[in-house]
């Protein structure tokens, strides 16, 4: 029944009618805020197209899943989602897994075997941190953890809100017997500290790709780039597929000003999914 009909049927005086409209507006607004403060499921890359109520995916929003790459059958492991960028007055998420079981942490709820926020997360230092646990399946193989993150301005409307997918997190499920301790497993990728550091004008950049990285069958596409202190790319050292081995490159900083710089190594698999990233600091001192 239309609001005008309701008001017509009830013989309110002007003051009572205005109060009624005000209370109704507050009620509807509260319902609206509640509906959008709680999260939804089915919006990760596992089975959805993202959080369409907040527009399209935005590169301004960065969502990362961190945690163990290897988990034993039926074991429980802890994972963290870091959400930054966008308006980030509040943050939310949807987390899914291919085979394992998810366990809710603070401000999370489990719905349809997926995790979503029960109330918005408050950022600290412009970053939202979300903790959850994962129980590995009872069979060997590879599992995947999917996630997205919403960065919202928390004004009760979706205008100006942004979101993005996280890079899928691959988890190797291993046997509980006949396997060495996880801490002694070979390091698949390793980025070394440059030497000398500080330097002028030449330093050596070294990294390692272990043979263990080839067990999955995907050749690693490696990039090694130099950035200045505000994140601008200033040089590309490596941008190609590489085989297992130790690599050393000489970097000449001639023409660059003194200061703090960063060099970052990333590795993507054959499906263009980022599987490794590490950044280190170096100093040019002239």
Tab-separated table of C-alpha atoms in Angstrom:
chain	number	residue	atom	x	y	z
A	1	UNK	CA	0.000	0.000	0.000
A	2	UNK	CA	1.397	3.416	-0.949
A	3	UNK	CA	2.522	5.744	1.855
A	4	UNK	CA	0.089	8.436	0.659
A	5	UNK	CA	-2.835	6.018	1.019
A	6	UNK	CA	-1.755	5.083	4.526
A	7	UNK	CA	-1.547	8.715	5.542
A	8	UNK	CA	-4.914	9.440	3.944
A	9	UNK	CA	-6.646	6.625	5.839
A	10	UNK	CA	-5.193	7.704	9.159
A	11	UNK	CA	-6.546	11.062	10.288
A	12	UNK	CA	-3.314	12.681	11.431
A	13	UNK	CA	-2.954	16.337	12.204
A	14	UNK	CA	-0.021	18.084	10.512
A	15	UNK	CA	2.372	17.715	13.464
A	16	UNK	CA	1.631	14.018	13.996
A	17	UNK	CA	1.938	13.320	10.285
A	18	UNK	CA	5.357	15.004	10.115
A	19	UNK	CA	6.574	12.983	13.093
A	20	UNK	CA	5.299	9.793	11.471
A	21	UNK	CA	7.122	10.541	8.220
A	22	UNK	CA	10.328	11.332	10.106
A	23	UNK	CA	10.183	8.066	12.069
A	24	UNK	CA	9.418	6.093	8.921
A	25	UNK	CA	12.394	7.659	7.160
A	26	UNK	CA	14.681	6.771	10.061
A	27	UNK	CA	13.372	3.184	10.044
A	28	UNK	CA	13.865	2.740	6.292
A	29	UNK	CA	17.321	4.315	6.475
A	30	UNK	CA	18.277	1.978	9.317
A	31	UNK	CA	17.154	-1.056	7.324
A	32	UNK	CA	19.102	0.209	4.318
A	33	UNK	CA	22.258	0.756	6.362
A	34	UNK	CA	21.939	-2.634	8.027
A	35	UNK	CA	21.495	-4.422	4.712
A	36	UNK	CA	24.624	-2.876	3.260
A	37	UNK	CA	26.727	-3.114	6.418
A	38	UNK	CA	26.513	-6.900	6.388
A	39	UNK	CA	28.341	-8.747	3.614
A	40	UNK	CA	27.211	-11.071	0.873
A	41	UNK	CA	28.644	-14.269	-0.601
A	42	UNK	CA	29.041	-15.607	-4.134
A	43	UNK	CA	31.042	-12.598	-5.323
A	44	UNK	CA	34.592	-14.017	-5.602
A	45	UNK	CA	36.299	-15.389	-8.719
A	46	UNK	CA	35.193	-18.859	-7.618
A	47	UNK	CA	31.589	-18.378	-8.686
A	48	UNK	CA	30.779	-14.712	-9.109
A	49	UNK	CA	31.498	-11.458	-10.882
A	50	UNK	CA	32.406	-9.416	-7.848
A	51	UNK	CA	30.445	-6.978	-5.744
A	52	UNK	CA	28.341	-5.459	-8.539
A	53	UNK	CA	26.386	-3.309	-6.074
A	54	UNK	CA	29.587	-1.253	-5.669
A	55	UNK	CA	30.254	-0.848	-9.409
A	56	UNK	CA	33.087	-2.460	-11.364
A	57	UNK	CA	36.422	-3.718	-10.046
A	58	UNK	CA	38.925	-0.923	-9.358
A	59	UNK	CA	42.710	-1.094	-9.529
A	60	UNK	CA	42.738	1.553	-6.802
A	61	UNK	CA	41.799	-1.173	-4.319
A	62	UNK	CA	44.503	-3.694	-3.396
A	63	UNK	CA	43.471	-7.005	-1.801
A	64	UNK	CA	46.106	-9.552	-0.771
A	65	UNK	CA	45.821	-13.012	0.801
A	66	UNK	CA	48.797	-14.069	2.900
A	67	UNK	CA	49.419	-17.372	4.653
A	68	UNK	CA	51.030	-20.788	4.189
A	69	UNK	CA	51.566	-22.125	0.668
A	70	UNK	CA	51.535	-25.702	1.989
A	71	UNK	CA	49.113	-27.276	4.476
A	72	UNK	CA	48.897	-30.888	5.627
A	73	UNK	CA	45.741	-32.930	5.073
A	74	UNK	CA	42.979	-31.916	7.553
A	75	UNK	CA	45.272	-29.396	9.260
A	76	UNK	CA	44.174	-25.881	10.190
A	77	UNK	CA	46.150	-22.833	9.016
A	78	UNK	CA	45.768	-19.095	9.639
A	79	UNK	CA	45.439	-16.592	6.787
A	80	UNK	CA	45.200	-12.815	6.560
A	81	UNK	CA	43.560	-10.521	4.041
A	82	UNK	CA	45.004	-7.006	3.701
A	83	UNK	CA	42.719	-4.422	2.087
A	84	UNK	CA	43.881	-0.917	1.135
A	85	UNK	CA	43.163	1.840	-1.383
A	86	UNK	CA	39.880	3.456	-2.381
A	87	UNK	CA	37.876	5.522	0.122
A	88	UNK	CA	38.681	2.940	2.864
A	89	UNK	CA	36.513	4.515	5.556
A	90	UNK	CA	35.354	0.934	6.143
A	91	UNK	CA	36.130	-2.410	4.517
A	92	UNK	CA	34.396	-5.712	3.812
A	93	UNK	CA	35.164	-9.027	2.148
A	94	UNK	CA	33.913	-12.293	0.677
A	95	UNK	CA	36.181	-15.347	1.014
A	96	UNK	CA	35.691	-18.735	-0.635
A	97	UNK	CA	37.684	-21.928	-1.081
A	98	UNK	CA	37.662	-24.660	-3.674
A	99	UNK	CA	37.879	-27.714	-1.404
A	100	UNK	CA	38.744	-26.719	2.145
A	101	UNK	CA	36.662	-25.405	5.037
A	102	UNK	CA	36.712	-21.802	6.233
A	103	UNK	CA	36.450	-20.727	9.877
A	104	UNK	CA	35.228	-17.241	10.727
A	105	UNK	CA	37.352	-14.800	12.682
A	106	UNK	CA	36.318	-11.536	14.307
A	107	UNK	CA	33.574	-9.622	12.409
A	108	UNK	CA	33.138	-12.525	9.982
A	109	UNK	CA	30.260	-14.941	9.493
A	110	UNK	CA	29.986	-18.202	7.570
A	111	UNK	CA	27.208	-18.384	4.975
A	112	UNK	CA	26.858	-20.909	2.125
A	113	UNK	CA	30.314	-22.294	3.076
A	114	UNK	CA	31.856	-18.870	2.413
A	115	UNK	CA	32.972	-16.080	4.720
A	116	UNK	CA	31.744	-12.507	4.631
A	117	UNK	CA	31.777	-9.613	7.074
A	118	UNK	CA	29.054	-9.433	9.698
A	119	UNK	CA	29.839	-5.743	10.209
A	120	UNK	CA	32.280	-3.389	8.471
A	121	UNK	CA	35.973	-3.501	9.349
A	122	UNK	CA	37.612	-0.302	10.598
A	123	UNK	CA	40.963	0.466	8.912
A	124	UNK	CA	44.181	1.128	10.802
A	125	UNK	CA	46.840	3.159	8.992
A	126	UNK	CA	44.627	3.076	5.873
A	127	UNK	CA	44.623	-0.733	5.818
A	128	UNK	CA	41.949	-3.236	6.824
A	129	UNK	CA	43.274	-6.502	8.260
A	130	UNK	CA	41.009	-9.564	8.212
A	131	UNK	CA	41.974	-12.827	9.944
A	132	UNK	CA	40.449	-16.212	9.202
A	133	UNK	CA	41.335	-19.896	9.395
A	134	UNK	CA	41.362	-22.604	6.727
A	135	UNK	CA	41.011	-26.371	7.217
A	136	UNK	CA	42.674	-28.377	4.461
A	137	UNK	CA	40.673	-31.119	2.679
A	138	UNK	CA	41.365	-34.810	3.297
A	139	UNK	CA	42.885	-35.442	-0.141
A	140	UNK	CA	46.195	-34.473	-1.740
A	141	UNK	CA	46.388	-31.863	-4.463
A	142	UNK	CA	46.047	-28.121	-4.938
A	143	UNK	CA	43.331	-25.975	-3.407
A	144	UNK	CA	42.529	-22.329	-3.994
A	145	UNK	CA	41.429	-19.545	-1.659
A	146	UNK	CA	39.439	-16.792	-3.383
A	147	UNK	CA	38.609	-13.359	-2.000
A	148	UNK	CA	37.555	-9.842	-2.809
A	149	UNK	CA	37.495	-6.649	-0.776
A	150	UNK	CA	35.170	-3.646	-0.597
A	151	UNK	CA	36.576	-0.207	0.219
A	152	UNK	CA	33.654	2.090	1.074
A	153	UNK	CA	33.091	5.662	2.211
A	154	UNK	CA	30.439	4.445	4.703
A	155	UNK	CA	27.864	7.110	3.919
A	156	UNK	CA	24.979	4.646	3.454
A	157	UNK	CA	25.154	4.790	-0.334
A	158	UNK	CA	27.231	2.914	-2.918
A	159	UNK	CA	28.287	5.990	-4.881
A	160	UNK	CA	32.064	6.401	-4.624
A	161	UNK	CA	32.619	2.947	-3.122
A	162	UNK	CA	35.214	0.682	-4.756
A	163	UNK	CA	36.217	-2.992	-4.687
A	164	UNK	CA	38.615	-5.447	-6.277
A	165	UNK	CA	39.470	-9.143	-6.429
A	166	UNK	CA	42.459	-10.588	-4.580
A	167	UNK	CA	44.977	-12.669	-6.501
A	168	UNK	CA	43.909	-16.282	-5.966
A	169	UNK	CA	45.931	-18.019	-3.256
A	170	UNK	CA	47.124	-21.505	-4.258
A	171	UNK	CA	47.559	-23.996	-1.405
A	172	UNK	CA	49.354	-27.326	-1.821
A	173	UNK	CA	47.772	-30.097	0.274
A	174	UNK	CA	50.438	-32.580	1.408
A	175	UNK	CA	50.444	-35.881	3.265
A	176	UNK	CA	50.827	-36.072	7.045
A	177	UNK	CA	53.400	-38.876	6.807
A	178	UNK	CA	56.606	-39.215	4.858
A	179	UNK	CA	56.910	-35.415	4.520
A	180	UNK	CA	59.695	-33.337	6.031
A	181	UNK	CA	58.823	-30.483	8.357
A	182	UNK	CA	57.263	-27.570	6.471
A	183	UNK	CA	59.915	-25.176	7.751
A	184	UNK	CA	62.629	-27.186	6.009
A	185	UNK	CA	60.952	-27.236	2.598
A	186	UNK	CA	63.084	-25.595	-0.108
A	187	UNK	CA	62.551	-21.892	-0.725
A	188	UNK	CA	61.041	-21.686	-4.207
A	189	UNK	CA	61.896	-18.027	-4.826
A	190	UNK	CA	64.387	-15.825	-3.017
A	191	UNK	CA	65.325	-12.181	-3.574
A	192	UNK	CA	68.684	-11.236	-2.044
A	193	UNK	CA	69.724	-7.892	-0.609
A	194	UNK	CA	71.653	-5.860	-3.163
A	195	UNK	CA	75.416	-5.512	-2.681
A	196	UNK	CA	77.021	-3.110	-2.084
A	197	UNK	CA	74.394	-1.024	-0.327
A	198	UNK	CA	74.581	2.003	-0.166
A	199	UNK	CA	76.227	2.235	-3.601
A	200	UNK	CA	77.438	4.638	-6.278
A	201	UNK	CA	76.859	4.068	-9.104
A	202	UNK	CA	76.836	0.239	-9.476
A	203	UNK	CA	75.287	-2.518	-7.345
A	204	UNK	CA	74.460	-6.207	-7.870
A	205	UNK	CA	70.925	-7.600	-7.725
A	206	UNK	CA	70.609	-11.336	-7.139
A	207	UNK	CA	67.679	-13.755	-6.878
A	208	UNK	CA	67.107	-17.503	-6.937
A	209	UNK	CA	64.506	-19.757	-8.563
A	210	UNK	CA	64.504	-23.231	-6.989
A	211	UNK	CA	63.800	-26.401	-9.019
A	212	UNK	CA	60.851	-26.916	-6.650
A	213	UNK	CA	59.067	-24.100	-8.491
A	214	UNK	CA	58.829	-26.274	-11.598
A	215	UNK	CA	56.949	-29.149	-9.956
A	216	UNK	CA	53.591	-27.567	-10.791
A	217	UNK	CA	54.455	-27.440	-14.488
A	218	UNK	CA	54.021	-23.661	-14.866
A	219	UNK	CA	57.058	-21.701	-15.957
A	220	UNK	CA	57.580	-18.623	-13.819
A	221	UNK	CA	57.361	-15.243	-15.558
A	222	UNK	CA	59.711	-12.997	-13.589
A	223	UNK	CA	59.884	-9.229	-13.356
A	224	UNK	CA	62.491	-7.256	-11.442
A	225	UNK	CA	61.868	-3.504	-11.339
A	226	UNK	CA	63.309	-0.439	-9.626
A	227	UNK	CA	61.041	2.169	-7.992
A	228	UNK	CA	61.752	5.536	-6.428
A	229	UNK	CA	60.655	6.493	-2.905
A	230	UNK	CA	57.132	7.516	-4.023
A	231	UNK	CA	56.511	4.351	-6.037
A	232	UNK	CA	57.334	5.504	-9.577
A	233	UNK	CA	58.935	2.869	-11.810
A	234	UNK	CA	62.413	4.020	-12.862
A	235	UNK	CA	63.983	0.885	-14.390
A	236	UNK	CA	63.118	-2.643	-15.562
A	237	UNK	CA	65.883	-5.189	-14.966
A	238	UNK	CA	64.051	-8.434	-15.818
A	239	UNK	CA	60.787	-9.066	-17.660
A	240	UNK	CA	60.801	-12.642	-19.023
A	241	UNK	CA	60.318	-16.373	-18.401
A	242	UNK	CA	63.250	-17.849	-16.515
A	243	UNK	CA	64.384	-21.384	-15.742
A	244	UNK	CA	65.541	-22.591	-12.330
A	245	UNK	CA	68.822	-21.144	-11.140
A	246	UNK	CA	70.594	-18.224	-9.494
A	247	UNK	CA	70.590	-14.922	-11.363
A	248	UNK	CA	72.767	-11.869	-10.814
A	249	UNK	CA	72.344	-8.532	-12.570
A	250	UNK	CA	74.469	-5.410	-12.414
A	251	UNK	CA	72.477	-2.216	-11.966
A	252	UNK	CA	74.045	1.122	-12.914
A	253	UNK	CA	72.411	4.158	-11.315
A	254	UNK	CA	74.215	6.780	-13.401
A	255	UNK	CA	71.916	9.748	-13.950
A	256	UNK	CA	69.819	8.984	-10.873
A	257	UNK	CA	69.713	11.202	-7.798
A	258	UNK	CA	70.862	10.150	-4.350
A	259	UNK	CA	68.129	8.723	-2.164
A	260	UNK	CA	66.143	5.674	-1.143
A	261	UNK	CA	64.910	3.330	-3.865
A	262	UNK	CA	63.166	-0.037	-3.901
A	263	UNK	CA	63.594	-3.086	-6.101
A	264	UNK	CA	60.743	-5.583	-6.420
A	265	UNK	CA	60.610	-9.094	-7.820
A	266	UNK	CA	57.299	-10.646	-8.884
A	267	UNK	CA	56.591	-14.064	-10.345
A	268	UNK	CA	53.442	-15.094	-12.234
A	269	UNK	CA	52.444	-18.583	-13.309
A	270	UNK	CA	51.229	-19.707	-16.731
A	271	UNK	CA	47.722	-18.464	-15.899
A	272	UNK	CA	49.012	-14.926	-15.271
A	273	UNK	CA	48.302	-15.256	-11.534
A	274	UNK	CA	50.868	-13.628	-9.269
A	275	UNK	CA	52.392	-16.298	-7.033
A	276	UNK	CA	55.320	-14.432	-5.451
A	277	UNK	CA	56.259	-10.855	-4.631
A	278	UNK	CA	59.108	-9.424	-2.581
A	279	UNK	CA	60.474	-5.899	-2.245
A	280	UNK	CA	63.733	-4.649	-0.738
A	281	UNK	CA	65.240	-1.225	-0.121
A	282	UNK	CA	68.482	0.123	-1.545
A	283	UNK	CA	70.258	3.476	-1.178
A	284	UNK	CA	72.089	5.520	-3.779
A	285	UNK	CA	74.658	7.681	-2.006
A	286	UNK	CA	76.661	10.098	-4.151
